[in-house]
Short mmCIF file of C-alpha atoms in Angstrom, two decimals:
data_model
loop_
_atom_site.label_atom_id
_atom_site.label_comp_id
_atom_site.label_asym_id
_atom_site.label_seq_id
_atom_site.Cartn_x
_atom_site.Cartn_y
_atom_site.Cartn_z
CA MET A 1 -49.96 -156.93 -39.34
CA LYS A 2 -52.69 -157.42 -36.75
CA ARG A 3 -53.63 -153.75 -36.97
CA PHE A 4 -53.74 -154.02 -40.77
CA LEU A 5 -56.07 -157.02 -40.56
CA ILE A 6 -58.35 -155.25 -38.07
CA THR A 7 -58.50 -152.17 -40.31
CA GLN A 8 -59.22 -154.31 -43.38
CA THR A 9 -61.91 -156.29 -41.59
CA PHE A 10 -63.54 -153.13 -40.26
CA GLY A 11 -63.41 -151.59 -43.74
CA TRP A 12 -65.06 -154.63 -45.32
CA LEU A 13 -67.74 -154.69 -42.64
CA LEU A 14 -68.54 -151.06 -43.32
CA VAL A 15 -68.68 -151.69 -47.07
CA ALA A 16 -70.99 -154.67 -46.46
CA ALA A 17 -73.25 -152.57 -44.23
CA LEU A 18 -73.45 -149.74 -46.73
CA VAL A 19 -74.05 -152.16 -49.61
CA GLY A 20 -76.87 -153.65 -47.53
CA VAL A 21 -78.37 -150.22 -46.98
CA THR A 22 -78.14 -149.49 -50.71
CA ILE A 23 -79.78 -152.81 -51.67
CA ASN A 24 -82.61 -152.37 -49.21
CA GLY A 25 -83.18 -148.84 -50.43
CA CYS A 26 -83.27 -147.60 -46.83
CA GLN A 27 -83.73 -143.89 -47.19
CA SER A 28 -83.91 -141.05 -44.74
CA PRO A 29 -86.84 -138.60 -44.97
CA GLU A 30 -84.35 -136.07 -46.27
CA LYS A 31 -83.11 -138.34 -49.05
CA THR A 32 -86.67 -139.21 -50.10
CA THR A 33 -87.55 -135.51 -50.11
CA TRP A 34 -84.41 -134.74 -52.11
CA ARG A 35 -85.32 -137.29 -54.80
CA VAL A 36 -88.99 -136.32 -55.03
CA THR A 37 -88.27 -132.58 -55.07
CA GLY A 38 -85.37 -132.83 -57.53
CA THR A 39 -87.44 -134.92 -59.93
CA ALA A 40 -90.38 -132.49 -59.71
CA ILE A 41 -88.18 -129.44 -60.35
CA VAL A 42 -86.40 -131.00 -63.34
CA THR A 43 -89.67 -132.26 -64.85
CA VAL A 44 -91.52 -128.97 -64.37
CA ASN A 45 -88.57 -126.92 -65.68
CA GLY A 46 -88.37 -129.02 -68.86
CA LEU A 47 -92.11 -128.93 -69.47
CA MET A 48 -92.46 -125.21 -68.66
CA SER A 49 -89.60 -124.39 -70.99
CA ALA A 50 -91.43 -126.12 -73.86
CA TYR A 51 -94.67 -124.44 -72.80
CA ALA A 52 -93.06 -120.99 -72.74
CA ASP A 53 -91.63 -121.58 -76.22
CA ALA A 54 -95.13 -122.53 -77.40
CA CYS A 55 -96.54 -119.35 -75.82
CA VAL A 56 -93.95 -117.19 -77.60
CA ALA A 57 -94.81 -118.99 -80.85
CA GLY A 58 -98.46 -118.00 -80.30
CA LEU A 59 -99.67 -121.58 -79.90
CA ILE A 60 -101.34 -121.19 -76.49
CA ALA A 61 -104.53 -119.15 -76.08
CA SER A 62 -104.45 -116.36 -73.49
CA ASN A 63 -107.17 -117.94 -71.31
CA LYS A 64 -105.11 -121.15 -71.14
CA GLN A 65 -101.99 -119.13 -70.32
CA ALA A 66 -103.86 -117.57 -67.41
CA GLN A 67 -104.73 -121.03 -66.08
CA VAL A 68 -101.10 -122.19 -66.34
CA ARG A 69 -99.83 -119.01 -64.71
CA ASP A 70 -102.22 -119.61 -61.82
CA ALA A 71 -101.17 -123.28 -61.49
CA TYR A 72 -97.51 -122.28 -61.66
CA GLY A 73 -98.08 -119.74 -58.91
CA LYS A 74 -99.55 -122.45 -56.68
CA TYR A 75 -96.65 -124.77 -57.49
CA ALA A 76 -94.08 -122.06 -56.71
CA ALA A 77 -95.87 -121.24 -53.44
CA ALA A 78 -95.96 -124.93 -52.43
CA MET A 79 -92.26 -125.24 -53.21
CA ALA A 80 -91.50 -122.14 -51.14
CA VAL A 81 -93.36 -123.70 -48.19
CA GLU A 82 -91.48 -126.98 -48.72
CA LYS A 83 -88.16 -125.16 -48.70
CA ALA A 84 -89.03 -123.41 -45.44
CA VAL A 85 -90.16 -126.71 -43.89
CA ILE A 86 -86.95 -128.46 -44.96
CA LEU A 87 -84.84 -125.74 -43.40
CA SER A 88 -86.89 -126.10 -40.20
CA TYR A 89 -86.56 -129.90 -40.40
CA LYS A 90 -82.79 -129.51 -40.18
CA VAL A 91 -83.41 -128.17 -36.68
CA ASN A 92 -86.61 -129.80 -35.38
CA GLN A 93 -86.62 -133.14 -37.35
CA ASP A 94 -90.41 -132.89 -37.75
CA THR A 95 -90.96 -135.69 -40.29
CA ASN A 96 -94.75 -135.23 -40.43
CA ALA A 97 -94.46 -131.59 -41.38
CA LEU A 98 -91.82 -132.49 -43.95
CA TYR A 99 -93.94 -135.18 -45.62
CA GLN A 100 -97.02 -132.92 -45.59
CA ALA A 101 -95.07 -130.17 -47.35
CA VAL A 102 -93.65 -132.66 -49.88
CA ALA A 103 -97.13 -134.08 -50.55
CA ALA A 104 -98.56 -130.58 -51.09
CA ALA A 105 -95.71 -129.63 -53.45
CA SER A 106 -96.05 -132.93 -55.32
CA ALA A 107 -99.79 -132.39 -55.75
CA ALA A 108 -99.22 -128.84 -57.01
CA SER A 109 -96.55 -130.02 -59.47
CA ALA A 110 -98.81 -132.87 -60.68
CA ASP A 111 -101.66 -130.39 -61.29
CA LEU A 112 -99.33 -128.09 -63.21
CA ILE A 113 -97.85 -130.91 -65.28
CA GLY A 114 -101.31 -132.25 -66.11
CA LEU A 115 -102.50 -128.81 -67.22
CA VAL A 116 -99.45 -128.06 -69.37
CA GLN A 117 -99.62 -131.49 -70.99
CA LEU A 118 -103.25 -130.78 -71.83
CA PHE A 119 -102.51 -127.42 -73.46
CA LEU A 120 -99.20 -128.14 -75.14
CA PRO A 121 -99.53 -129.05 -78.84
CA PRO A 122 -98.77 -132.79 -79.35
CA ASP A 123 -95.64 -132.18 -81.44
CA ARG A 124 -94.20 -129.96 -78.69
CA LEU A 125 -95.10 -132.50 -76.03
CA VAL A 126 -93.27 -135.22 -77.94
CA LYS A 127 -90.12 -133.11 -77.93
CA VAL A 128 -90.25 -132.92 -74.11
CA LYS A 129 -91.16 -136.56 -73.53
CA GLY A 130 -89.18 -138.04 -76.41
CA GLY A 131 -90.46 -140.72 -78.75
CA THR A 132 -92.66 -140.44 -81.82
CA PRO A 133 -95.92 -138.48 -82.17
CA MET B 1 -81.26 -149.31 -59.54
CA SER B 2 -80.22 -149.67 -55.92
CA GLU B 3 -79.14 -153.29 -56.49
CA ALA B 4 -77.09 -152.20 -59.49
CA ALA B 5 -75.47 -149.49 -57.38
CA ALA B 6 -74.70 -152.00 -54.63
CA LEU B 7 -73.12 -154.36 -57.16
CA ILE B 8 -70.91 -151.58 -58.52
CA ILE B 9 -69.78 -150.71 -54.99
CA LEU B 10 -68.99 -154.34 -54.26
CA GLN B 11 -67.05 -154.78 -57.51
CA LEU B 12 -65.01 -151.63 -56.88
CA ALA B 13 -64.35 -152.71 -53.30
CA LEU B 14 -63.18 -156.14 -54.47
CA LYS B 15 -60.94 -154.61 -57.13
CA TYR B 16 -59.46 -151.63 -55.28
CA GLY B 17 -59.88 -152.54 -51.63
CA PRO B 18 -62.32 -151.58 -48.88
CA GLU B 19 -61.15 -147.95 -48.65
CA ILE B 20 -62.24 -147.11 -52.19
CA GLY B 21 -65.41 -149.18 -51.83
CA LEU B 22 -66.18 -147.37 -48.62
CA ALA B 23 -65.64 -143.94 -50.15
CA ILE B 24 -68.00 -144.74 -53.03
CA ALA B 25 -70.56 -146.47 -50.82
CA THR B 26 -70.65 -143.39 -48.59
CA ILE B 27 -71.65 -141.23 -51.55
CA PHE B 28 -74.43 -143.67 -52.55
CA ALA B 29 -75.62 -143.91 -48.96
CA LYS B 30 -75.76 -140.13 -48.44
CA GLN B 31 -78.84 -139.56 -46.32
CA THR B 32 -78.66 -135.89 -45.41
CA PHE B 33 -78.05 -132.71 -47.34
CA SER B 34 -76.65 -129.41 -46.20
CA ILE B 35 -78.62 -126.16 -46.20
CA GLU B 36 -76.40 -125.01 -49.06
CA GLU B 37 -77.34 -128.10 -51.09
CA TRP B 38 -81.05 -127.55 -50.46
CA THR B 39 -80.71 -123.87 -51.34
CA ALA B 40 -78.96 -124.79 -54.60
CA LEU B 41 -81.73 -127.28 -55.43
CA PHE B 42 -84.50 -124.74 -54.88
CA ALA B 43 -82.53 -122.09 -56.75
CA GLN B 44 -83.35 -124.04 -59.91
CA LEU B 45 -86.95 -122.86 -59.56
CA LYS B 46 -87.77 -119.95 -61.83
CA THR B 47 -90.63 -117.48 -61.75
CA TYR B 48 -93.27 -117.64 -64.49
CA ASP B 49 -92.02 -114.34 -65.90
CA GLN B 50 -88.43 -115.62 -65.93
CA LEU B 51 -89.50 -118.69 -67.93
CA MET B 52 -91.29 -116.46 -70.45
CA ALA B 53 -88.34 -114.09 -70.72
CA ASP B 54 -86.01 -117.05 -71.36
CA ALA B 55 -88.34 -118.29 -74.12
CA VAL B 56 -88.35 -114.85 -75.74
CA LYS B 57 -84.53 -114.87 -75.66
CA ARG B 58 -84.44 -118.31 -77.29
CA ALA B 59 -86.84 -117.15 -80.00
CA THR B 60 -84.86 -113.99 -80.73
CA PRO B 61 -82.18 -114.58 -83.36
CA PRO B 62 -78.72 -113.38 -82.35
CA ALA B 63 -77.83 -109.94 -83.71
#
């Protein structure tokens, strides 16, 4: 009985601690990176898919396509660097390098998103974002 | 969002006991990710040419 009570009490204390962590939003650098990177990848994939459909439909001029290709190349390169830094972080725990890589990748994805939003016809953009034109 | 998640954990813990609450709280509180998880995340990145090829496939009616 005593052992049961100790186990229960310990269990509740752990739940309380973890609930506290969840409420406070205390996040490790890895978790922050995971959220930022995952959001960027999903957003860019959705937008680029709509953009590629618009290209195939002949709605994007070739000079604009060249600009997007260039921006996408920079985004992909920044993501490749971020991936390498994350894998290194697992060993060296260099938070500064991690945040620098995340910031660079975020900036590259923001540039790309801004450019695609500028070139994508409004009706196609609405389909990605949702809502009414 | 995090407060909502904490409330759900607390409700489940109250209903089903600390073990279940703990198991769920652990998932919410996950702070690190394995190399395999990171690799899977970055594997979602496509090349520009892949994106274009996918769009061509979508635009091509099935035979």
